[in-house]
Amino acid sequence: MHDGLTRPVASNLPTQSHSRSQGPNVILYLRPGPLFQGHAYPVPEGDEPHDLSLDNLKWAANGTNHGGLSPQQSLASMTSATVVTVNYRLGAVSPPPRSNEETIQNSTHTSPNASPSSLSQPQSQPLFYKYPTPIHDTLAAFDWIKTNLNPAHLGVIGSHIGGSLALMLALTEAQSVKAVASIMPVTDWVGLDDYCTTEQANANTSEKPTSKRASKKKNIRATAPRDIVPLLAAREALFSSPERCFDAFASPILFLRSAGRDVPSAFPVYLARPEYPVPVLKNTRPADLDGSFSNQENDLEDDELSETGHTTVRRRKALSRWPPYGLDYGAGGRGWGGNGVRRLEVTLPWVRVYVEGNEGESSETVLADQGEEMVSVMRRACFFGREKGFGERRVSLVRGVGEVGLGVGEEVGGWFERIFDGRISDE
């Protein structure tokens, strides 16, 4: 993992000109990651596109804006802030090229029985990274910014997987982050199974549904969202085991509500061929799923016995209060007064979540659904005791950004600028 700094053209002053108590405004830029063929910004000519095959999830390099500037340069120009780009490691990442000196040093430690051909070939096999590596890289970059730049105000922007990491920082580093812009984020890797179904659900049409089931059946889609299949493939490739998806740092909505199911022992396998408009769960031994699978038809219902005699455990998605009590217990934070466990006194940063689609229309993608749910849950969980309008101002949803988040760079830059200079405030 390595960082990149982008400074505005007007700020040609040396770094030492900023006092220790008042550093520059800083924007942390998190790349989209190896997800889908597109980005929040288009890939420049000559860079590798994303490939979602399980054996070849590629990393896409920096994008360019419509005006020939990279998104980092555009943000720096509009906000006069220092932009730090985090190249977090996820998927197949080519190692940095070795220098001639390193090659000579490595060859001196090679076994004398090695063939000449193996000595002459460079070791350039891509490394494949999975969660939680991008989380660790992002937190390391965040600590580096606080230590070395001492920002006056810190904003965070990311799209897709980068948008998920941006929301993670909003909920875990709220005392240091001023504003977060999250474009088409992946907020709930666990909830992807809600868009799939079982063969039994499709075949069992002879039994007349009860009123409870009939009311829920109308919420099931006739066809699956167009991004569900690549998201399922990415989940299986980027997580070493199902329990990793239940980590709130990877699925940030789980900071605010429960997952609604138990952790399975293996990822469910779905049939996603053209004859299946909705991915269908393959016949799997019940023990492999541990009763964790539920779809939109039966979610949030009471426990019941399935046709196979296996108990299907379904749990309600319970809302949690944020920040939780004891978050800073014993750490000397502002919430600790020495009189037992207290609640940390902190306000959620300004948050904007960008999704595709228009107001009043049903969403056609998983990420749009997740973005809308994230905004709703944040407003309900993070502002207990405050008027409803305060949460709606702090956390907002912006629609119509396009399938890959194109055209939001200027809007985000202007929003950051207004927050940094105080034109947007709680007063």
Short mmCIF file of C-alpha atoms in Angstrom, two decimals:
data_model
loop_
_atom_site.label_atom_id
_atom_site.label_comp_id
_atom_site.label_asym_id
_atom_site.label_seq_id
_atom_site.Cartn_x
_atom_site.Cartn_y
_atom_site.Cartn_z
CA MET A 1 0.00 0.00 0.00
CA HIS A 2 1.28 3.47 -0.84
CA ASP A 3 -0.21 6.94 -0.69
CA GLY A 4 -0.14 9.80 -3.16
CA LEU A 5 -0.30 13.52 -2.39
CA THR A 6 -2.00 16.05 -4.68
CA ARG A 7 -1.67 19.72 -3.77
CA PRO A 8 -3.55 22.65 -5.36
CA VAL A 9 -1.57 24.74 -7.83
CA ALA A 10 -2.07 27.87 -5.75
CA SER A 11 -0.48 26.31 -2.69
CA ASN A 12 3.17 26.33 -3.72
CA LEU A 13 4.11 27.20 -0.17
CA PRO A 14 6.39 24.85 1.75
CA THR A 15 4.80 22.42 4.17
CA GLN A 16 6.48 24.13 7.12
CA SER A 17 4.40 27.27 6.53
CA HIS A 18 1.45 25.60 8.29
CA SER A 19 1.60 25.85 12.04
CA ARG A 20 1.43 22.70 14.09
CA SER A 21 -1.95 23.69 15.52
CA GLN A 22 -3.53 24.52 12.16
CA GLY A 23 -2.63 22.35 9.19
CA PRO A 24 -4.13 22.39 5.69
CA ASN A 25 -7.54 21.10 4.73
CA VAL A 26 -7.10 17.49 3.60
CA ILE A 27 -9.26 15.19 1.48
CA LEU A 28 -8.71 11.44 1.73
CA TYR A 29 -9.43 9.84 -1.66
CA LEU A 30 -10.30 6.11 -1.70
CA ARG A 31 -10.28 4.36 -5.06
CA PRO A 32 -13.26 2.31 -6.31
CA GLY A 33 -11.41 -1.00 -5.97
CA PRO A 34 -11.74 -4.14 -8.11
CA LEU A 35 -15.49 -4.05 -8.61
CA PHE A 36 -17.43 -3.91 -11.92
CA GLN A 37 -16.07 -2.72 -15.24
CA GLY A 38 -16.50 0.97 -14.42
CA HIS A 39 -15.51 3.46 -11.73
CA ALA A 40 -16.71 6.68 -10.25
CA TYR A 41 -14.37 8.12 -12.89
CA PRO A 42 -13.43 6.57 -16.26
CA VAL A 43 -10.19 4.64 -16.58
CA PRO A 44 -7.59 6.45 -18.71
CA GLU A 45 -6.49 4.87 -21.94
CA GLY A 46 -3.79 2.26 -21.43
CA ASP A 47 -4.87 1.15 -17.94
CA GLU A 48 -6.32 -2.27 -17.26
CA PRO A 49 -10.11 -2.47 -16.80
CA HIS A 50 -11.69 -4.41 -13.99
CA ASP A 51 -12.31 -8.12 -14.63
CA LEU A 52 -14.74 -9.80 -12.26
CA SER A 53 -13.76 -13.40 -12.99
CA LEU A 54 -12.94 -15.19 -9.75
CA ASP A 55 -9.38 -15.98 -10.80
CA ASN A 56 -8.56 -12.53 -12.13
CA LEU A 57 -9.89 -9.61 -10.09
CA LYS A 58 -7.69 -6.79 -11.30
CA TRP A 59 -6.81 -3.47 -9.80
CA ALA A 60 -7.65 -0.44 -11.93
CA ALA A 61 -5.35 2.55 -11.86
CA ASN A 62 -6.10 6.20 -11.44
CA GLY A 63 -8.92 7.72 -13.49
CA THR A 64 -9.16 11.00 -15.34
CA ASN A 65 -11.87 13.60 -15.32
CA HIS A 66 -13.66 14.94 -18.36
CA GLY A 67 -11.45 18.02 -18.38
CA GLY A 68 -8.23 16.00 -18.52
CA LEU A 69 -7.60 16.28 -14.78
CA SER A 70 -7.62 13.35 -12.42
CA PRO A 71 -10.38 13.39 -9.76
CA GLN A 72 -7.72 14.18 -7.15
CA GLN A 73 -6.49 17.18 -9.13
CA SER A 74 -10.04 18.44 -9.61
CA LEU A 75 -10.77 18.19 -5.89
CA ALA A 76 -7.51 19.94 -5.00
CA SER A 77 -8.23 22.73 -7.49
CA MET A 78 -11.80 23.32 -6.33
CA THR A 79 -11.21 23.13 -2.57
CA SER A 80 -7.57 24.32 -2.25
CA ALA A 81 -7.08 21.21 -0.11
CA THR A 82 -4.33 18.61 -0.07
CA VAL A 83 -5.67 15.34 -1.51
CA VAL A 84 -4.19 12.07 -0.24
CA THR A 85 -4.86 9.05 -2.45
CA VAL A 86 -4.86 5.66 -0.72
CA ASN A 87 -3.91 2.72 -2.91
CA TYR A 88 -5.35 0.14 -0.56
CA ARG A 89 -4.62 -3.45 -1.52
CA LEU A 90 -7.53 -5.61 -2.66
CA GLY A 91 -7.73 -8.21 -5.40
CA ALA A 92 -4.84 -8.99 -7.72
CA VAL A 93 -2.15 -6.34 -7.30
CA SER A 94 1.09 -6.45 -9.25
CA PRO A 95 4.13 -6.03 -6.99
CA PRO A 96 6.31 -2.95 -7.57
CA PRO A 97 9.17 -3.51 -10.03
CA ARG A 98 12.44 -4.51 -8.45
CA SER A 99 15.57 -2.49 -8.90
CA ASN A 100 18.71 -4.05 -10.37
CA GLU A 101 20.35 -3.96 -6.95
CA GLU A 102 17.49 -5.92 -5.36
CA THR A 103 17.62 -8.48 -8.15
CA ILE A 104 21.36 -9.02 -7.61
CA GLN A 105 20.91 -9.33 -3.83
CA ASN A 106 18.11 -11.86 -4.21
CA SER A 107 20.09 -13.93 -6.70
CA THR A 108 23.02 -14.24 -4.28
CA HIS A 109 20.75 -16.03 -1.80
CA THR A 110 19.30 -18.42 -4.37
CA SER A 111 20.00 -22.12 -4.13
CA PRO A 112 23.04 -23.18 -6.20
CA ASN A 113 20.87 -25.90 -7.78
CA ALA A 114 18.51 -23.33 -9.32
CA SER A 115 18.35 -23.30 -13.10
CA PRO A 116 19.70 -20.27 -15.03
CA SER A 117 16.26 -19.64 -16.53
CA SER A 118 14.66 -19.25 -13.09
CA LEU A 119 17.37 -16.78 -12.05
CA SER A 120 16.88 -14.59 -15.10
CA GLN A 121 13.08 -14.34 -14.85
CA PRO A 122 11.76 -11.52 -12.61
CA GLN A 123 9.37 -12.43 -9.83
CA SER A 124 6.32 -10.45 -11.00
CA GLN A 125 3.49 -12.80 -10.04
CA PRO A 126 0.52 -10.65 -8.87
CA LEU A 127 -0.37 -10.87 -5.21
CA PHE A 128 -4.02 -11.43 -4.31
CA TYR A 129 -5.29 -9.52 -1.28
CA LYS A 130 -8.55 -10.09 0.55
CA TYR A 131 -10.37 -8.46 3.44
CA PRO A 132 -9.44 -7.16 5.98
CA THR A 133 -6.30 -5.84 4.17
CA PRO A 134 -8.04 -2.75 2.63
CA ILE A 135 -9.40 -1.85 6.07
CA HIS A 136 -5.94 -1.99 7.63
CA ASP A 137 -4.45 0.05 4.77
CA THR A 138 -7.13 2.73 5.06
CA LEU A 139 -6.73 3.07 8.82
CA ALA A 140 -2.94 3.23 8.43
CA ALA A 141 -3.32 6.06 5.90
CA PHE A 142 -5.74 7.84 8.22
CA ASP A 143 -3.24 7.69 11.09
CA TRP A 144 -0.48 8.95 8.77
CA ILE A 145 -2.58 11.97 7.79
CA LYS A 146 -3.33 12.88 11.40
CA THR A 147 0.31 12.52 12.42
CA ASN A 148 2.04 14.20 9.48
CA LEU A 149 -0.47 16.70 8.05
CA ASN A 150 -2.47 17.67 11.15
CA PRO A 151 -5.45 18.73 8.99
CA ALA A 152 -7.61 21.67 9.93
CA HIS A 153 -10.55 19.86 8.33
CA LEU A 154 -10.57 16.33 6.93
CA GLY A 155 -12.93 15.15 4.21
CA VAL A 156 -13.21 11.62 2.82
CA ILE A 157 -14.45 10.57 -0.61
CA GLY A 158 -14.73 7.09 -2.10
CA SER A 159 -16.83 5.09 -4.52
CA HIS A 160 -17.95 1.46 -4.50
CA ILE A 161 -15.56 -0.35 -2.13
CA GLY A 162 -13.85 2.98 -1.46
CA GLY A 163 -17.28 4.37 -0.54
CA SER A 164 -17.72 1.56 1.96
CA LEU A 165 -14.37 2.39 3.55
CA ALA A 166 -15.34 6.08 3.65
CA LEU A 167 -18.51 5.28 5.61
CA MET A 168 -16.45 3.09 7.92
CA LEU A 169 -14.28 6.11 8.75
CA ALA A 170 -17.38 8.26 9.31
CA LEU A 171 -18.63 5.84 11.96
CA THR A 172 -15.31 5.02 13.64
CA GLU A 173 -13.36 8.30 13.40
CA ALA A 174 -16.17 10.81 13.75
CA GLN A 175 -14.14 13.07 16.04
CA SER A 176 -11.56 13.68 13.32
CA VAL A 177 -13.59 13.57 10.08
CA LYS A 178 -15.54 16.63 8.97
CA ALA A 179 -17.38 15.33 5.89
CA VAL A 180 -17.76 12.09 3.93
CA ALA A 181 -18.92 11.64 0.33
CA SER A 182 -19.73 8.02 -0.56
CA ILE A 183 -20.57 7.16 -4.17
CA MET A 184 -22.48 3.91 -4.84
CA PRO A 185 -21.01 2.22 -1.74
CA VAL A 186 -21.15 -1.47 -0.84
CA THR A 187 -22.56 -1.24 2.67
CA ASP A 188 -23.80 -4.78 3.34
CA TRP A 189 -22.00 -7.81 1.90
CA VAL A 190 -24.18 -10.04 4.10
CA GLY A 191 -27.42 -8.74 2.59
CA LEU A 192 -26.64 -9.89 -0.97
CA ASP A 193 -28.45 -13.16 -0.23
CA ASP A 194 -31.71 -11.22 0.19
CA TYR A 195 -31.80 -10.75 -3.60
CA CYS A 196 -31.64 -14.50 -4.25
CA THR A 197 -34.17 -17.26 -3.79
CA THR A 198 -34.40 -21.00 -3.24
CA GLU A 199 -35.64 -23.70 -5.59
CA GLN A 200 -38.29 -24.58 -3.02
CA ALA A 201 -39.58 -21.02 -3.04
CA ASN A 202 -40.03 -21.14 -6.81
CA ALA A 203 -41.51 -24.65 -6.91
CA ASN A 204 -43.87 -24.47 -3.95
CA THR A 205 -46.83 -22.73 -5.55
CA SER A 206 -49.57 -25.28 -4.67
CA GLU A 207 -49.93 -24.09 -1.10
CA LYS A 208 -52.05 -20.99 -0.73
CA PRO A 209 -49.99 -18.32 1.00
CA THR A 210 -51.13 -16.87 4.27
CA SER A 211 -51.93 -13.18 4.50
CA LYS A 212 -48.55 -12.58 6.16
CA ARG A 213 -46.68 -14.30 3.34
CA ALA A 214 -48.88 -12.72 0.67
CA SER A 215 -48.11 -9.23 1.92
CA LYS A 216 -44.38 -9.90 1.74
CA LYS A 217 -44.49 -11.70 -1.60
CA LYS A 218 -45.16 -8.44 -3.45
CA ASN A 219 -41.72 -7.17 -2.42
CA ILE A 220 -39.92 -9.93 -4.34
CA ARG A 221 -38.47 -8.83 -7.66
CA ALA A 222 -39.44 -10.58 -10.88
CA THR A 223 -35.83 -10.22 -12.01
CA ALA A 224 -32.69 -9.71 -10.00
CA PRO A 225 -30.82 -6.37 -9.99
CA ARG A 226 -28.24 -6.24 -12.75
CA ASP A 227 -25.33 -5.94 -10.31
CA ILE A 228 -26.18 -8.86 -8.00
CA VAL A 229 -24.24 -11.54 -9.91
CA PRO A 230 -20.91 -9.62 -10.04
CA LEU A 231 -21.35 -8.65 -6.39
CA LEU A 232 -21.82 -12.29 -5.39
CA ALA A 233 -18.74 -13.24 -7.39
CA ALA A 234 -16.72 -10.45 -5.78
CA ARG A 235 -17.84 -11.50 -2.29
CA GLU A 236 -16.65 -15.05 -2.79
CA ALA A 237 -13.34 -13.88 -4.25
CA LEU A 238 -12.53 -11.04 -1.83
CA PHE A 239 -13.47 -12.73 1.45
CA SER A 240 -11.65 -15.81 2.69
CA SER A 241 -14.65 -16.97 4.74
CA PRO A 242 -18.28 -15.89 5.31
CA GLU A 243 -17.63 -14.51 8.80
CA ARG A 244 -15.41 -11.81 7.27
CA CYS A 245 -18.52 -10.32 5.63
CA PHE A 246 -20.10 -9.91 9.07
CA ASP A 247 -17.30 -7.55 10.13
CA ALA A 248 -18.82 -4.09 10.47
CA PHE A 249 -15.60 -2.56 9.12
CA ALA A 250 -16.31 -4.37 5.82
CA SER A 251 -20.11 -3.99 5.93
CA PRO A 252 -20.51 -0.61 7.69
CA ILE A 253 -24.29 -0.82 8.04
CA LEU A 254 -23.67 -3.50 10.68
CA PHE A 255 -22.34 -0.76 12.97
CA LEU A 256 -25.96 0.43 13.12
CA ARG A 257 -28.11 -2.69 12.88
CA SER A 258 -27.81 -6.45 13.26
CA ALA A 259 -27.21 -8.72 10.27
CA GLY A 260 -30.52 -10.55 10.61
CA ARG A 261 -28.99 -14.02 10.30
CA ASP A 262 -26.36 -16.35 11.66
CA VAL A 263 -22.93 -16.78 10.10
CA PRO A 264 -22.90 -19.70 7.61
CA SER A 265 -20.02 -22.14 7.48
CA ALA A 266 -19.67 -21.67 3.71
CA PHE A 267 -20.76 -19.18 1.07
CA PRO A 268 -24.09 -20.15 -0.56
CA VAL A 269 -23.75 -21.27 -4.18
CA TYR A 270 -26.30 -19.86 -6.61
CA LEU A 271 -27.45 -20.74 -10.11
CA ALA A 272 -27.24 -17.52 -12.11
CA ARG A 273 -27.64 -18.71 -15.69
CA PRO A 274 -29.92 -16.87 -18.17
CA GLU A 275 -32.86 -19.20 -17.38
CA TYR A 276 -32.83 -17.94 -13.80
CA PRO A 277 -34.08 -14.32 -13.67
CA VAL A 278 -33.28 -14.41 -9.95
CA PRO A 279 -30.22 -16.33 -8.67
CA VAL A 280 -31.40 -19.65 -7.21
CA LEU A 281 -29.72 -21.41 -4.32
CA LYS A 282 -28.22 -24.74 -5.34
CA ASN A 283 -29.20 -27.87 -3.46
CA THR A 284 -26.90 -27.71 -0.44
CA ARG A 285 -26.69 -29.74 2.71
CA PRO A 286 -28.50 -27.79 5.48
CA ALA A 287 -25.45 -28.12 7.73
CA ASP A 288 -23.39 -26.08 5.24
CA LEU A 289 -25.67 -23.07 5.60
CA ASP A 290 -26.29 -23.34 9.36
CA GLY A 291 -29.81 -22.03 8.82
CA SER A 292 -28.50 -18.62 7.85
CA PHE A 293 -30.11 -18.27 4.42
CA SER A 294 -33.23 -16.19 4.10
CA ASN A 295 -34.71 -14.32 1.18
CA GLN A 296 -36.95 -11.30 0.94
CA GLU A 297 -40.10 -13.41 1.18
CA ASN A 298 -39.37 -14.97 4.55
CA ASP A 299 -37.00 -12.46 6.12
CA LEU A 300 -37.89 -11.17 9.59
CA GLU A 301 -40.33 -14.04 10.24
CA ASP A 302 -40.36 -16.28 13.28
CA ASP A 303 -38.33 -19.48 13.36
CA GLU A 304 -40.07 -22.37 11.66
CA LEU A 305 -39.41 -25.88 10.40
CA SER A 306 -38.64 -26.18 6.69
CA GLU A 307 -39.92 -28.95 4.41
CA THR A 308 -36.67 -30.87 4.88
CA GLY A 309 -37.04 -30.85 8.66
CA HIS A 310 -34.17 -28.39 9.13
CA THR A 311 -34.81 -25.43 11.39
CA THR A 312 -34.31 -22.16 9.55
CA VAL A 313 -33.16 -19.45 11.92
CA ARG A 314 -34.33 -16.00 10.93
CA ARG A 315 -33.67 -12.98 13.07
CA ARG A 316 -34.89 -9.43 13.03
CA LYS A 317 -32.57 -6.68 11.90
CA ALA A 318 -32.45 -4.75 15.15
CA LEU A 319 -31.36 -1.12 15.14
CA SER A 320 -28.41 -0.10 17.34
CA ARG A 321 -27.69 3.29 18.86
CA TRP A 322 -24.63 5.16 17.69
CA PRO A 323 -22.25 5.92 19.25
CA PRO A 324 -22.64 2.93 21.57
CA TYR A 325 -22.10 3.20 25.29
CA GLY A 326 -18.56 2.34 26.34
CA LEU A 327 -17.04 3.16 22.94
CA ASP A 328 -14.20 5.07 24.61
CA TYR A 329 -14.26 3.25 27.94
CA GLY A 330 -10.88 3.34 29.65
CA ALA A 331 -9.18 5.10 26.74
CA GLY A 332 -9.15 8.56 28.27
CA GLY A 333 -11.55 9.95 25.69
CA ARG A 334 -14.05 12.74 26.20
CA GLY A 335 -16.76 10.24 27.06
CA TRP A 336 -14.85 8.90 30.08
CA GLY A 337 -15.38 10.72 33.37
CA GLY A 338 -14.35 8.05 35.86
CA ASN A 339 -17.93 7.30 36.96
CA GLY A 340 -18.66 4.12 35.05
CA VAL A 341 -19.33 3.50 31.39
CA ARG A 342 -20.62 6.55 29.56
CA ARG A 343 -21.62 7.32 26.02
CA LEU A 344 -19.06 9.09 23.86
CA GLU A 345 -20.20 12.63 23.11
CA VAL A 346 -19.65 12.93 19.37
CA THR A 347 -21.69 13.99 16.35
CA LEU A 348 -21.67 12.12 13.06
CA PRO A 349 -19.75 13.94 10.28
CA TRP A 350 -21.58 15.48 7.35
CA VAL A 351 -22.41 12.55 5.07
CA ARG A 352 -23.62 12.43 1.48
CA VAL A 353 -24.42 9.14 -0.25
CA TYR A 354 -24.70 9.22 -4.04
CA VAL A 355 -26.79 6.60 -5.85
CA GLU A 356 -28.21 6.16 -9.33
CA GLY A 357 -31.90 6.44 -10.16
CA ASN A 358 -34.50 9.16 -9.89
CA GLU A 359 -36.77 10.24 -7.06
CA GLY A 360 -39.96 8.19 -6.92
CA GLU A 361 -38.65 5.39 -9.12
CA SER A 362 -37.77 1.92 -7.86
CA SER A 363 -34.05 1.26 -7.82
CA GLU A 364 -32.58 -1.22 -10.29
CA THR A 365 -29.31 -2.03 -8.52
CA VAL A 366 -28.24 -3.52 -5.23
CA LEU A 367 -25.92 -0.60 -4.53
CA ALA A 368 -28.74 1.92 -4.94
CA ASP A 369 -30.87 -0.05 -2.46
CA GLN A 370 -27.99 -0.29 -0.01
CA GLY A 371 -27.21 3.41 -0.30
CA GLU A 372 -30.82 4.36 0.44
CA GLU A 373 -30.98 1.98 3.41
CA MET A 374 -27.68 3.29 4.78
CA VAL A 375 -28.98 6.87 4.77
CA SER A 376 -32.24 5.84 6.44
CA VAL A 377 -30.49 3.79 9.14
CA MET A 378 -27.90 6.50 9.86
CA ARG A 379 -30.63 9.10 10.33
CA ARG A 380 -32.49 6.84 12.78
CA ALA A 381 -29.54 5.40 14.70
CA CYS A 382 -27.10 8.32 15.01
CA PHE A 383 -29.23 11.22 16.25
CA PHE A 384 -31.21 10.02 19.26
CA GLY A 385 -32.67 12.92 21.19
CA ARG A 386 -32.39 15.36 18.28
CA GLU A 387 -35.08 16.67 16.00
CA LYS A 388 -35.67 14.77 12.77
CA GLY A 389 -34.52 17.66 10.59
CA PHE A 390 -31.05 17.66 12.16
CA GLY A 391 -30.35 14.11 11.00
CA GLU A 392 -31.78 14.81 7.55
CA ARG A 393 -29.43 17.78 7.14
CA ARG A 394 -26.41 15.87 8.40
CA VAL A 395 -27.00 12.76 6.28
CA SER A 396 -28.34 13.28 2.77
CA LEU A 397 -29.05 11.12 -0.28
CA VAL A 398 -28.28 12.37 -3.79
CA ARG A 399 -29.79 10.51 -6.74
CA GLY A 400 -29.11 10.44 -10.45
CA VAL A 401 -25.33 9.96 -10.48
CA GLY A 402 -25.33 7.32 -13.24
CA GLU A 403 -24.45 3.66 -13.11
CA VAL A 404 -20.76 4.20 -12.32
CA GLY A 405 -21.02 7.51 -10.50
CA LEU A 406 -19.97 9.77 -13.37
CA GLY A 407 -20.40 13.52 -13.11
CA VAL A 408 -20.32 13.97 -9.32
CA GLY A 409 -16.76 15.28 -8.94
CA GLU A 410 -17.64 18.97 -9.21
CA GLU A 411 -20.68 18.59 -6.95
CA VAL A 412 -18.63 16.84 -4.26
CA GLY A 413 -15.82 19.40 -4.53
CA GLY A 414 -18.23 22.29 -4.09
CA TRP A 415 -19.87 20.56 -1.13
CA PHE A 416 -16.51 19.99 0.59
CA GLU A 417 -15.55 23.62 -0.03
CA ARG A 418 -18.76 24.95 1.57
CA ILE A 419 -18.28 22.73 4.62
CA PHE A 420 -14.60 23.62 5.05
CA ASP A 421 -15.23 27.39 4.92
CA GLY A 422 -18.27 27.23 7.21
CA ARG A 423 -21.02 28.07 4.73
CA ILE A 424 -22.64 24.75 5.68
CA SER A 425 -22.99 24.37 9.43
CA ASP A 426 -25.42 23.23 12.12
CA GLU A 427 -26.37 26.80 13.00
#
